[in-house]
Coordinates of C-alpha atoms and ligand atoms in Angstrom, one line a residue:
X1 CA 23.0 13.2 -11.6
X2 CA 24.0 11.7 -8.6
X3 CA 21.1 11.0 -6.1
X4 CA 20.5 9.5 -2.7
X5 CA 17.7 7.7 -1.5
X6 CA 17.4 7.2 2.4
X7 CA 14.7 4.1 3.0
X8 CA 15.2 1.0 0.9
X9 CA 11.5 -0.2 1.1
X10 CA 9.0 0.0 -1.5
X11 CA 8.8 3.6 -2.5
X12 CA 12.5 4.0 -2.3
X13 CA 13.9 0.9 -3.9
X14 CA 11.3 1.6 -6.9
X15 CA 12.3 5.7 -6.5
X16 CA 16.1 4.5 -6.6
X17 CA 16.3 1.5 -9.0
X18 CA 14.2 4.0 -11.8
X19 CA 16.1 7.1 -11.6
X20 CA 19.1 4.5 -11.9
X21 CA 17.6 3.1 -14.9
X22 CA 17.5 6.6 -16.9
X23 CA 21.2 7.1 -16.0
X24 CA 21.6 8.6 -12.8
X25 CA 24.5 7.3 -10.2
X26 CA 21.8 6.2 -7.0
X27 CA 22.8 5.4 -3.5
X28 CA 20.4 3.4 -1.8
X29 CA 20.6 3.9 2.4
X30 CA 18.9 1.7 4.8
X31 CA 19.0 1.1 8.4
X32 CA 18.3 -2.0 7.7
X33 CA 21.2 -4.5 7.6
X34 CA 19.0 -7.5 6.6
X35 CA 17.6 -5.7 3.5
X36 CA 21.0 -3.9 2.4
X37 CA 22.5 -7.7 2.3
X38 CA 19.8 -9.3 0.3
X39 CA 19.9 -6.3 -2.5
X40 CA 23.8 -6.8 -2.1
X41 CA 23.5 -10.4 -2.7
X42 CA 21.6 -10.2 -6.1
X43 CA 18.0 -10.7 -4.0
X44 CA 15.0 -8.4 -3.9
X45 CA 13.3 -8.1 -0.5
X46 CA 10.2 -7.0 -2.0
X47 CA 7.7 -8.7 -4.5
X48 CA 7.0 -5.9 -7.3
X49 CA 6.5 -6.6 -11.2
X50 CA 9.7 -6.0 -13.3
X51 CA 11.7 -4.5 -10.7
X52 CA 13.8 -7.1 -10.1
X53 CA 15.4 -6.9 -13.9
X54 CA 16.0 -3.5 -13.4
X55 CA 17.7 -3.5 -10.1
X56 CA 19.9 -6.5 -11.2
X57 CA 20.7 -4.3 -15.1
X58 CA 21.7 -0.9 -12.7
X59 CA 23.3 -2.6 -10.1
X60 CA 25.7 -5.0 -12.7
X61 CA 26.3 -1.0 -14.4
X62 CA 27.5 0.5 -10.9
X63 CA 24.8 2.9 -11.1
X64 CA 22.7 1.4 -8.2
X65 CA 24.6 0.9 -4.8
X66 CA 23.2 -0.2 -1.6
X67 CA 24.7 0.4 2.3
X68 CA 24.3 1.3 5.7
X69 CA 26.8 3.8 5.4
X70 CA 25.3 6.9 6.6
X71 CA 28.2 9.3 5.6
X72 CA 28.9 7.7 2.4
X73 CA 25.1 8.3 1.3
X74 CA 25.5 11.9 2.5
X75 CA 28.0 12.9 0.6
X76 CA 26.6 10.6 -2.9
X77 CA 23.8 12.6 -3.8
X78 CA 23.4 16.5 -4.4
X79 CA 19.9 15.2 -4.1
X80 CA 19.2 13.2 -1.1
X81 CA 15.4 11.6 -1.3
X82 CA 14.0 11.1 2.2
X83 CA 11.4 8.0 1.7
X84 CA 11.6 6.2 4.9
X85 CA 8.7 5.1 7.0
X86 CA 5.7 7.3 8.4
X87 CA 3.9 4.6 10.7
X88 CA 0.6 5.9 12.4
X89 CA 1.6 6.7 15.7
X90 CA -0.6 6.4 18.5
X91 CA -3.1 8.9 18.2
X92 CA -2.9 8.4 14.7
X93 CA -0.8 11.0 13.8
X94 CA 2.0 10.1 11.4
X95 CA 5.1 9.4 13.5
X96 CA 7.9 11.5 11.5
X97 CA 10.8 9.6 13.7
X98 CA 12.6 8.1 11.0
X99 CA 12.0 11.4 8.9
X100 CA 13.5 13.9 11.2
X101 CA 16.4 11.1 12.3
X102 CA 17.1 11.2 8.0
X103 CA 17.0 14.7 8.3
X104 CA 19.7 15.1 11.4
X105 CA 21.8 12.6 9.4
X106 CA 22.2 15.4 6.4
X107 CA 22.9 18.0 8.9
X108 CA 25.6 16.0 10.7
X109 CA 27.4 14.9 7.3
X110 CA 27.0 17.5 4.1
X111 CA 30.0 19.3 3.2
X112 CA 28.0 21.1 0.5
X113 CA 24.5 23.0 -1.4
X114 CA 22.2 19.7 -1.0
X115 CA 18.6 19.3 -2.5
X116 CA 16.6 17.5 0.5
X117 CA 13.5 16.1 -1.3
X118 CA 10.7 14.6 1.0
X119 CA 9.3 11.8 -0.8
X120 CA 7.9 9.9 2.6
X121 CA 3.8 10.7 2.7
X122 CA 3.9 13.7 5.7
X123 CA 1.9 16.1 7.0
X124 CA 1.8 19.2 6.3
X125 CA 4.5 21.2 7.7
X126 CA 6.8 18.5 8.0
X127 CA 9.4 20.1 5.4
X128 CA 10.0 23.1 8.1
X129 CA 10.6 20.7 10.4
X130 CA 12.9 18.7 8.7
X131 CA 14.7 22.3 7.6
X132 CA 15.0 22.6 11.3
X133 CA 16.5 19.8 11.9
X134 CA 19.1 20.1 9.0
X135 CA 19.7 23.8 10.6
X136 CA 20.3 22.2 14.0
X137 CA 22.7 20.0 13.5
X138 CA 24.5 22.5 11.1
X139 CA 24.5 25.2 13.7
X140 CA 26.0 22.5 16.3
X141 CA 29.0 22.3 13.3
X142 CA 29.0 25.9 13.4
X143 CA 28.4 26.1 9.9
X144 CA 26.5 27.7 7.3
X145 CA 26.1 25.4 4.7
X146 CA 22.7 26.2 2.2
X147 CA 20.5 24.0 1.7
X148 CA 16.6 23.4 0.1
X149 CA 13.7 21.1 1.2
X150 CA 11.3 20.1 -1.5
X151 CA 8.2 18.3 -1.6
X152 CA 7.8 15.7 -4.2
X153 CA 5.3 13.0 -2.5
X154 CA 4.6 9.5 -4.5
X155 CA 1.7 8.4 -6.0
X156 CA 2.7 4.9 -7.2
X157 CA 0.9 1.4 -6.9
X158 CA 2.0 -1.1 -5.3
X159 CA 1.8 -4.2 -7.7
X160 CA 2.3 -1.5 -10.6
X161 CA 4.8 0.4 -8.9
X162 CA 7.2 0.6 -11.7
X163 CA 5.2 1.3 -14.7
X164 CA 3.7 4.0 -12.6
X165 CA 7.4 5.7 -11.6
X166 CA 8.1 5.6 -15.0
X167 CA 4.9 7.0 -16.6
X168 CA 3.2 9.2 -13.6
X169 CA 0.0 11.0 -14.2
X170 CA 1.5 13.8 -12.8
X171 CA 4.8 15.0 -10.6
X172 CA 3.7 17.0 -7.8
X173 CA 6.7 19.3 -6.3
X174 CA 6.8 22.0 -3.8
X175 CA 9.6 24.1 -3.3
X176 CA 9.6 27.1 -1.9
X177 CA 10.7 30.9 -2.8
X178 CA 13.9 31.4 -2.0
X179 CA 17.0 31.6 -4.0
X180 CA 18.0 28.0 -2.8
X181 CA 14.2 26.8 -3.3
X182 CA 15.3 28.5 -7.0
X183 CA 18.1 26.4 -7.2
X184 CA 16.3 23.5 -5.7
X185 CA 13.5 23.7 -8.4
X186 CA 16.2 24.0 -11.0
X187 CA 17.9 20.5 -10.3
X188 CA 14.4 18.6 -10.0
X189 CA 13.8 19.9 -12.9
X190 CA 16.8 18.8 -14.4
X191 CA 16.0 15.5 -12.7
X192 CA 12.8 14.7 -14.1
X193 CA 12.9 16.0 -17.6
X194 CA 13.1 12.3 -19.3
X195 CA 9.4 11.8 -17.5
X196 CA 8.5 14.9 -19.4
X197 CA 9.3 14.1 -22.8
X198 CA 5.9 13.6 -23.9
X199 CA 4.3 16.8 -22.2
X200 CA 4.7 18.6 -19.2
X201 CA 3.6 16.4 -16.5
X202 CA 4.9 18.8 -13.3
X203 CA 2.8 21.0 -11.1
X204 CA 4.5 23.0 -9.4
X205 CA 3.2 24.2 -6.7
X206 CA 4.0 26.0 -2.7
X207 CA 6.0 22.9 -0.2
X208 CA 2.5 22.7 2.0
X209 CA 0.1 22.2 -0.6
X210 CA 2.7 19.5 -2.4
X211 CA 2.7 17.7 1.2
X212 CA -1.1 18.4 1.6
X213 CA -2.3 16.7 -2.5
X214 CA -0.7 13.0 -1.4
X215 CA -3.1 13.1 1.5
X216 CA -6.0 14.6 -0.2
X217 CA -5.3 12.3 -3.3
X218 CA -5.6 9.3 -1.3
X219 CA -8.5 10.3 1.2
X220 CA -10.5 10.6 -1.6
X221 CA -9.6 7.3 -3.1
X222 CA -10.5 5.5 0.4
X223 CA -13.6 8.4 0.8
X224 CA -14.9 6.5 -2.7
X225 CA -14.2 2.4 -1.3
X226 CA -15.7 3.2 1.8
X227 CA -18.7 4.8 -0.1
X228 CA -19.4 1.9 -2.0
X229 CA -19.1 -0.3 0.8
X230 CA -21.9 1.4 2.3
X231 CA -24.0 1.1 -0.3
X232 CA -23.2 -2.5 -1.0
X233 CA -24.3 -3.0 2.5
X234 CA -27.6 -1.3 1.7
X235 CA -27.7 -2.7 -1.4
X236 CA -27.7 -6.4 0.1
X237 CA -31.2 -5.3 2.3
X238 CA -33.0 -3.9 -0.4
X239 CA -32.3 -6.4 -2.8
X240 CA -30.2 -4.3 -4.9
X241 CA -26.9 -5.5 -7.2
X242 CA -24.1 -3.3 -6.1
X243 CA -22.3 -4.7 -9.3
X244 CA -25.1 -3.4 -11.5
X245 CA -25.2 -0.4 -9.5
X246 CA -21.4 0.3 -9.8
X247 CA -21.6 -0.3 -13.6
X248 CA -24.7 2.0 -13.7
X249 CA -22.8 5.2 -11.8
X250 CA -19.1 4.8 -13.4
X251 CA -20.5 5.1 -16.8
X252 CA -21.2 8.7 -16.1
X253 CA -18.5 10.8 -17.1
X254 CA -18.5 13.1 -13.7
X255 CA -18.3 10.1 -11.4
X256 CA -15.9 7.2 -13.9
X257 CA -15.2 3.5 -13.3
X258 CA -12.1 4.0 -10.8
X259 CA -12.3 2.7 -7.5
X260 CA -15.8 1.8 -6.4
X261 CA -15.3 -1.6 -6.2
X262 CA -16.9 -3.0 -3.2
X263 CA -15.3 -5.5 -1.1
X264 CA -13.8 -6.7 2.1
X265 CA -12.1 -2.9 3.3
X266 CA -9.2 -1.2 2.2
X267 CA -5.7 -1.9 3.5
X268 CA -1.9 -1.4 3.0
X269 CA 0.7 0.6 4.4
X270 CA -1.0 3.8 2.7
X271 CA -5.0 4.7 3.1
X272 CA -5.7 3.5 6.9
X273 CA -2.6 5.0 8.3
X274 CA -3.3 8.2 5.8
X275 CA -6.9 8.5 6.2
X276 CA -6.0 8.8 10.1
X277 CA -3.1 11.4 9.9
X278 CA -5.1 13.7 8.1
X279 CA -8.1 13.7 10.7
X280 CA -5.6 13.8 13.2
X281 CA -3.9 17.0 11.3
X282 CA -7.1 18.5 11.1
X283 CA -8.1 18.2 14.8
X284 CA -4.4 19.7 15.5
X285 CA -6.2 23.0 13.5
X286 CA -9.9 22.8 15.3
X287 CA -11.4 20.9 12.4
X288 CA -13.5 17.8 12.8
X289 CA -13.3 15.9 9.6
X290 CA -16.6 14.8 9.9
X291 CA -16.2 12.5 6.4
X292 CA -13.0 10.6 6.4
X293 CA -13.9 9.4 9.9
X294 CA -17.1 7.9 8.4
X295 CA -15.0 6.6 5.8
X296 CA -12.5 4.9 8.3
X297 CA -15.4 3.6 10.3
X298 CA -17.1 2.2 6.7
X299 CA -13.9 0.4 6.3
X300 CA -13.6 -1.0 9.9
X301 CA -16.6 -2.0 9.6
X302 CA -16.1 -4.1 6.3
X303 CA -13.1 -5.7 7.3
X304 CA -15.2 -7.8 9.4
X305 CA -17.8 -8.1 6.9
X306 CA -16.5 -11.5 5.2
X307 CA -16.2 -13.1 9.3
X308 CA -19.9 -12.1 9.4
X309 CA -21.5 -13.7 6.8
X310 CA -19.3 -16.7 7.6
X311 CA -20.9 -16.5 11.1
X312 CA -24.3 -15.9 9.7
X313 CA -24.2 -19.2 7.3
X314 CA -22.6 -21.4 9.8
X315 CA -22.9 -20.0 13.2
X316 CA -21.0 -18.4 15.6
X317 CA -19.4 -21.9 16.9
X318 CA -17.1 -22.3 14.4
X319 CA -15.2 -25.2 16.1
X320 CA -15.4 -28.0 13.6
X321 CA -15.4 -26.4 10.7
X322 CA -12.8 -25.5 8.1
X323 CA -12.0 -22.7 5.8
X324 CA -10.0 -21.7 2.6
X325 CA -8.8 -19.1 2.3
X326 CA -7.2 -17.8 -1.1
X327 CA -5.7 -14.4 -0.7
X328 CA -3.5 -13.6 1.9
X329 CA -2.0 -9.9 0.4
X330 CA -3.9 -6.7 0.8
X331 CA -4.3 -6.5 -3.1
X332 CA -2.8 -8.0 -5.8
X333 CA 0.5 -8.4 -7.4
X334 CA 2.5 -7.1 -3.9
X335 CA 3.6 -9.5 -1.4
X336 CA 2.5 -6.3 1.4
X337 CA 0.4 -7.6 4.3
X338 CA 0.1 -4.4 6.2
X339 CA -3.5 -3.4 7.4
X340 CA -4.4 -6.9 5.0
X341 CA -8.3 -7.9 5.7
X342 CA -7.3 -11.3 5.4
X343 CA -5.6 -11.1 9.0
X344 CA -8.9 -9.7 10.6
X345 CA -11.1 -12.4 8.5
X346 CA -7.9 -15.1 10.0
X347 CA -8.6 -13.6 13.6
X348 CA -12.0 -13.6 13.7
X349 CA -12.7 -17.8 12.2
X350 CA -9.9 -19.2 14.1
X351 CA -11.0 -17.1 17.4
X352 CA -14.1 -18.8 17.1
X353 CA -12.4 -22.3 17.1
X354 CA -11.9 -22.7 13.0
X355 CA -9.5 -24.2 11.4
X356 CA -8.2 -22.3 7.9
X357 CA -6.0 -23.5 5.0
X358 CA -4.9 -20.3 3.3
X359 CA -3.0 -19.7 0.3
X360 CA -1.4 -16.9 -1.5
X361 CA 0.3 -16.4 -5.0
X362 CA 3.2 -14.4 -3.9
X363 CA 2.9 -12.9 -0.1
X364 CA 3.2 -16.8 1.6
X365 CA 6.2 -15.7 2.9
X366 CA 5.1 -12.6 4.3
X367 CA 2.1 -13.8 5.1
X368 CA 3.1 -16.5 7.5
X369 CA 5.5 -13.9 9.5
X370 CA 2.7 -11.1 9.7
X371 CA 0.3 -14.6 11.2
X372 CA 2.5 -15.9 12.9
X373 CA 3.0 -12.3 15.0
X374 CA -0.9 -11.9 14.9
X375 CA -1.1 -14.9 16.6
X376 CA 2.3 -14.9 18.8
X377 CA -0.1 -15.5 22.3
X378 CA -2.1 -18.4 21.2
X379 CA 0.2 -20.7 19.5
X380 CA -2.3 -23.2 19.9
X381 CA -4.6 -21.2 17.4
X382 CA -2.0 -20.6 15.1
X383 CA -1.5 -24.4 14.4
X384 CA -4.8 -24.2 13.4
X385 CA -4.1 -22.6 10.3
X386 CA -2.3 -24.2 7.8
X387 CA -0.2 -22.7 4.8
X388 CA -0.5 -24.4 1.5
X389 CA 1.7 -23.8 -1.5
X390 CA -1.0 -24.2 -3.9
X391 CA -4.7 -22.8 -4.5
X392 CA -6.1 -26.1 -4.9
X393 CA -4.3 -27.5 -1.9
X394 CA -6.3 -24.8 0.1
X395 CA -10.2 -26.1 -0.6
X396 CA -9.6 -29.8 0.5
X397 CA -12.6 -30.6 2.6
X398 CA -13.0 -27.2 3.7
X399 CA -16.8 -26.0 4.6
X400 CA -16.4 -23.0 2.3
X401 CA -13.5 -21.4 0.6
X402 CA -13.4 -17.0 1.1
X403 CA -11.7 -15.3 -1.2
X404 CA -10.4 -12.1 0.3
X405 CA -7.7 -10.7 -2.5
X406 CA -8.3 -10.3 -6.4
X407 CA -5.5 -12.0 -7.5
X408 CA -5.8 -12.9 -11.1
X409 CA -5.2 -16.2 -10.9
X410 CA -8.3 -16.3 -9.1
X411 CA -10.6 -15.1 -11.5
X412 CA -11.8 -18.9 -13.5
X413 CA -10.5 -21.4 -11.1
X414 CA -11.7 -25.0 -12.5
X415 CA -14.8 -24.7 -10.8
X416 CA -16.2 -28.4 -10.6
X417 CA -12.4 -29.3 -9.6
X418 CA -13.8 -26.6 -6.6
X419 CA -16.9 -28.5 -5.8
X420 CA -15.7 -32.0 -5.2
X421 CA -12.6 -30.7 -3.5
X422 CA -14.9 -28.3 -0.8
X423 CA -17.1 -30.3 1.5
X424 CA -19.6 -28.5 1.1
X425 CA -20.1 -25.7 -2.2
X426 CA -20.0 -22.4 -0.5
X427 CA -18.0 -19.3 -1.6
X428 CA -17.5 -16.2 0.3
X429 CA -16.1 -13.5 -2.4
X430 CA -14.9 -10.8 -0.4
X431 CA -13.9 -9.0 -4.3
X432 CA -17.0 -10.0 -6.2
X433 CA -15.2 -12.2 -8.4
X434 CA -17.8 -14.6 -9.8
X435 CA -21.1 -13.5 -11.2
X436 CA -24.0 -14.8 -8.4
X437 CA -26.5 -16.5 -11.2
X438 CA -23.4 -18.3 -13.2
X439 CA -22.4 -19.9 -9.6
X440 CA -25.9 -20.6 -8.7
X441 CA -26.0 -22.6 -12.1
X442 CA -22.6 -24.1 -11.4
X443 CA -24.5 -25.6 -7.8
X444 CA -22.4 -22.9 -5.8
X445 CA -23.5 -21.4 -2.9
X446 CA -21.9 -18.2 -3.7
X447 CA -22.2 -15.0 -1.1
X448 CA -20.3 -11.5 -2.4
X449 CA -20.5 -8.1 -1.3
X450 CA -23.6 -6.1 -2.1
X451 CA -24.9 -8.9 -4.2
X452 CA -27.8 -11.2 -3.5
X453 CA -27.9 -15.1 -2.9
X454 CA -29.5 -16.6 -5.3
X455 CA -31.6 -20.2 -4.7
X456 CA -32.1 -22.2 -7.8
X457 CA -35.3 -22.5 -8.8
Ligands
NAD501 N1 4.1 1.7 -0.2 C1 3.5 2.5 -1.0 O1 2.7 2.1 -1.9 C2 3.6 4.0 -0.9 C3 3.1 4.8 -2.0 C4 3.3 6.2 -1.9 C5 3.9 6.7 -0.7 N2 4.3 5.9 0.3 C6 5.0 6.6 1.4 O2 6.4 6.4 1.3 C7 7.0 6.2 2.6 C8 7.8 4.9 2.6 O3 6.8 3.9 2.4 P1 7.3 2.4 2.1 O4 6.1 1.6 1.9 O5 8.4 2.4 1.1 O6 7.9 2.0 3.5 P2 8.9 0.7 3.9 O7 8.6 0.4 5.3 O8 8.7 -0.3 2.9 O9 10.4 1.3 3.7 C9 10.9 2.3 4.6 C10 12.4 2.0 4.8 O10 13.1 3.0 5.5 C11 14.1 2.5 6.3 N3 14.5 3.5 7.2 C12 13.9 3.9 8.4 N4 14.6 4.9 9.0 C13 15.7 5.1 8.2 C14 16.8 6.0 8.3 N5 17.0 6.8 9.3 N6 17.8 5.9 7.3 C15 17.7 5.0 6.3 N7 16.6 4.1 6.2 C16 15.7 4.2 7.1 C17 13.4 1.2 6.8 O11 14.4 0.3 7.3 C18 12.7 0.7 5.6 O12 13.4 -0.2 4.8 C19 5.9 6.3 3.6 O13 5.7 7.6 4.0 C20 4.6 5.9 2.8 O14 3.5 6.5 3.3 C21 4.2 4.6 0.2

């Protein structure tokens, strides 16, 4: 089939490069002539496991192209995939600019029946208005040219965004009841039958409750961090384990292990932004959703939770002292630094006159761009924080070292290598790496989330 994606980033560089790799011709569109040239030039602007082999094996076919050409991608794909950016906006609505501007682009080129799939996390209602938008431009051509909009949001990982493309839990779709939302659910289909082999992984289902799951899926994913952030904060008071604790609920069947990890806040270029667009939907209709904006306070809240008990060991003078910092992504295995907590944790020790040595495994190159924007006023600050290309590089003489993503890597670092490189033996694990009493023995200071400090005895 012959496809086009519009918006090379994560989702549609993963979208594109897959559906390429099960035999479909894919034009990949971007606005962005920075990104087009590195994918043209054999790179890969993103950091995401075993993609790289598959764009390079579709591309060297000729069944993976990438341009700026807006009327050349137009006319590829009987199925054009709109997965470009839906920033917050403001008020925290999602800002559907580069959506409806995708959409105006169809209208202004097709010379045919096209299959307009909205990929991009939006709103609900955002398919009519990307239908009206298509309908504009056509009407300005005078022509009456069909066309369907679907709904087929994505639920893939970052850092596993591959293997999740290629073996989804499910394939949520909405197309509506017309005869071209007929012929429109016909081709997708067509178009996803290889991911069905095994069984029927497709719910079908109406265009506004499609565009409404992605929301709801991933409101209750942050509604379940943010939970067990609260509790981990309780936990610490009361003299609780939140580990124990976690272990204690995910073993029941009703409730399961999956995200209630506590940590240092959720981030990314999905939950915050997602969390807020659906409150802000909701207050569009009347509706106060009184939960997710606990759950976006909760996770305000945390993201400053690894600066505080920094603050609370060494006092809120921080001039003189010095910091490693070992995760620099907002999760593992992605080079993303969108909404990261280490940026907050970075703001918030080198505001109060720190100095930080911070290393990541992949997102250095990211990360210094995103820091050095952070910090784009105070470029005194800025040289306060320097970026190392190694982990153990990072503790030299530092006061403490915090550990703000769970990258494996970190998971058994050499620890007595770690104590005579720190000044002094203190760990702040903002992922609850390390168990407290096995650092404790080790002569480590060690402070997690929702976990006690232990003293030796
Ligand atoms: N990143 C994720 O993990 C993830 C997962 C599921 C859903 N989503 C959703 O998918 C959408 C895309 O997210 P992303 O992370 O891939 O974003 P991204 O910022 O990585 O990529 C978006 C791309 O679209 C391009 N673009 C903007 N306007 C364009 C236009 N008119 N024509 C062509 N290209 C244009 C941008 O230059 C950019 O390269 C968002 O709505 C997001 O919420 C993201």
């Amino acid at each position: 089939m012959k496809i086009t994606i519009i918006g090379t980033g994560y989702v549609g560089l993963v979208t594109g490069a897959c559906l390429a790799e099960l035999g479909n011709t894919v034009f990949c569109l971007d606005v962005d002539q920075r990104k087009i040239d590195i994918l043209n030039n054999g790179g890969i602007p993103i950091h995401e496991p075993g993609l790289e082999e598959i764009v390079e094996r579709n591309r060297a076919a000729g069944r993976l192209t990438f341009s700026t050409d807006v009327a050349a991608s137009v006319a590829h794909g009987d199925v054009q995939f709109i997965a470009v950016g839906t920033p917050p906006d403001e008020d925290g609505s999602a800002d559907l600019q580069y959506v409806v501007a995708a959409a105006r682009n169809i209208g202004k080129y097709m010379t045919g029946f096209k299959v307009i799939v909205d990929k991009s996390t939006v709103p609900v209602g955002t398919a009519d208005k990307v239908r009206a938008a298509i309908q504009e431009e056509l009407d300005a051509r005078g022509s009456s040219m069909k066309f369907s909009v679907v709904s087929n949001p994505e639920f893939l990982k970052e850092g596993a965004a591959v293997a999740d493309f290629m073996r989804p839990d499910r394939i949520v779709i909405g197309c509506d009841h017309t005869p071209e939302g007929t012929q429109a659910q016909a081709t997708m289909r067509k178009l996803y039958l290889p991911f069905n082999r095994n069984h029927e992984r497709t719910l079908w289902m109406d265009v506004r409750s499609a565009e409404f799951t992605k929301y709801a899926a991933n409101a209750m994913l942050a509604t379940r961090i943010s939970f067990m952030n609260e509790l981990a904060n309780l936990a610490e008071r009361v003299g609780a384990d939140i580990e124990s604790v976690r272990q204690g609920i995910g073993s029941d069947p009703r409730i399961g292990y999956s995200f209630l990890y506590a940590g240092c806040g959720y981030g990314g270029s999905c939950f915050p932004k997602d969390v807020q667009a659906l409150e802000r939907t909701a207050r569009d209709y009347d509706q106060d959703l009184l939960i997710l904006r606990a759950v976006e306070a909760v996770n305000d809240h945390q993201k400053h939770v690894l600066g505080k008990k920094i603050v609370n060991r060494f006092g809120s003078d921080l001039s003189g002292r010095h910091f490693a910092i070992w995760g620099l992504a907002f999760k593992p295995n992605t080079d993303d630094m969108r909404e990261a907590p280490s940026r907050i944790l970075l703001k918030e020790i080198i505001g109060r006159g720190a100095t930080a040595a911070v290393y990541d495994p992949v997102a250095m190159e990211e990360a210094k761009r995103c820091i050095e924007l952070d910090f784009a006023d105070d470029k005194t600050a800025l040289s306060r924080i320097r970026f190392c290309a190694r982990a153990t590089d990072a503790l030299q003489d530092a006061d403490a070292l915090a550990i703000v993503t769970e990258w494996k890597a970190f998971r058994s670092p050499d620890f007595d290598q770690l104590k005579t490189m720190l000044k002094s033996p203190v760990i702040f694990d903002g992922r609850n790496l390390y168990e407290p009493d096995v650092m404790t023995d080790l002569g480590i200071e060690y402070h997690g989330i929702g976990r006690q400090v232990l003293t030796r005895a």
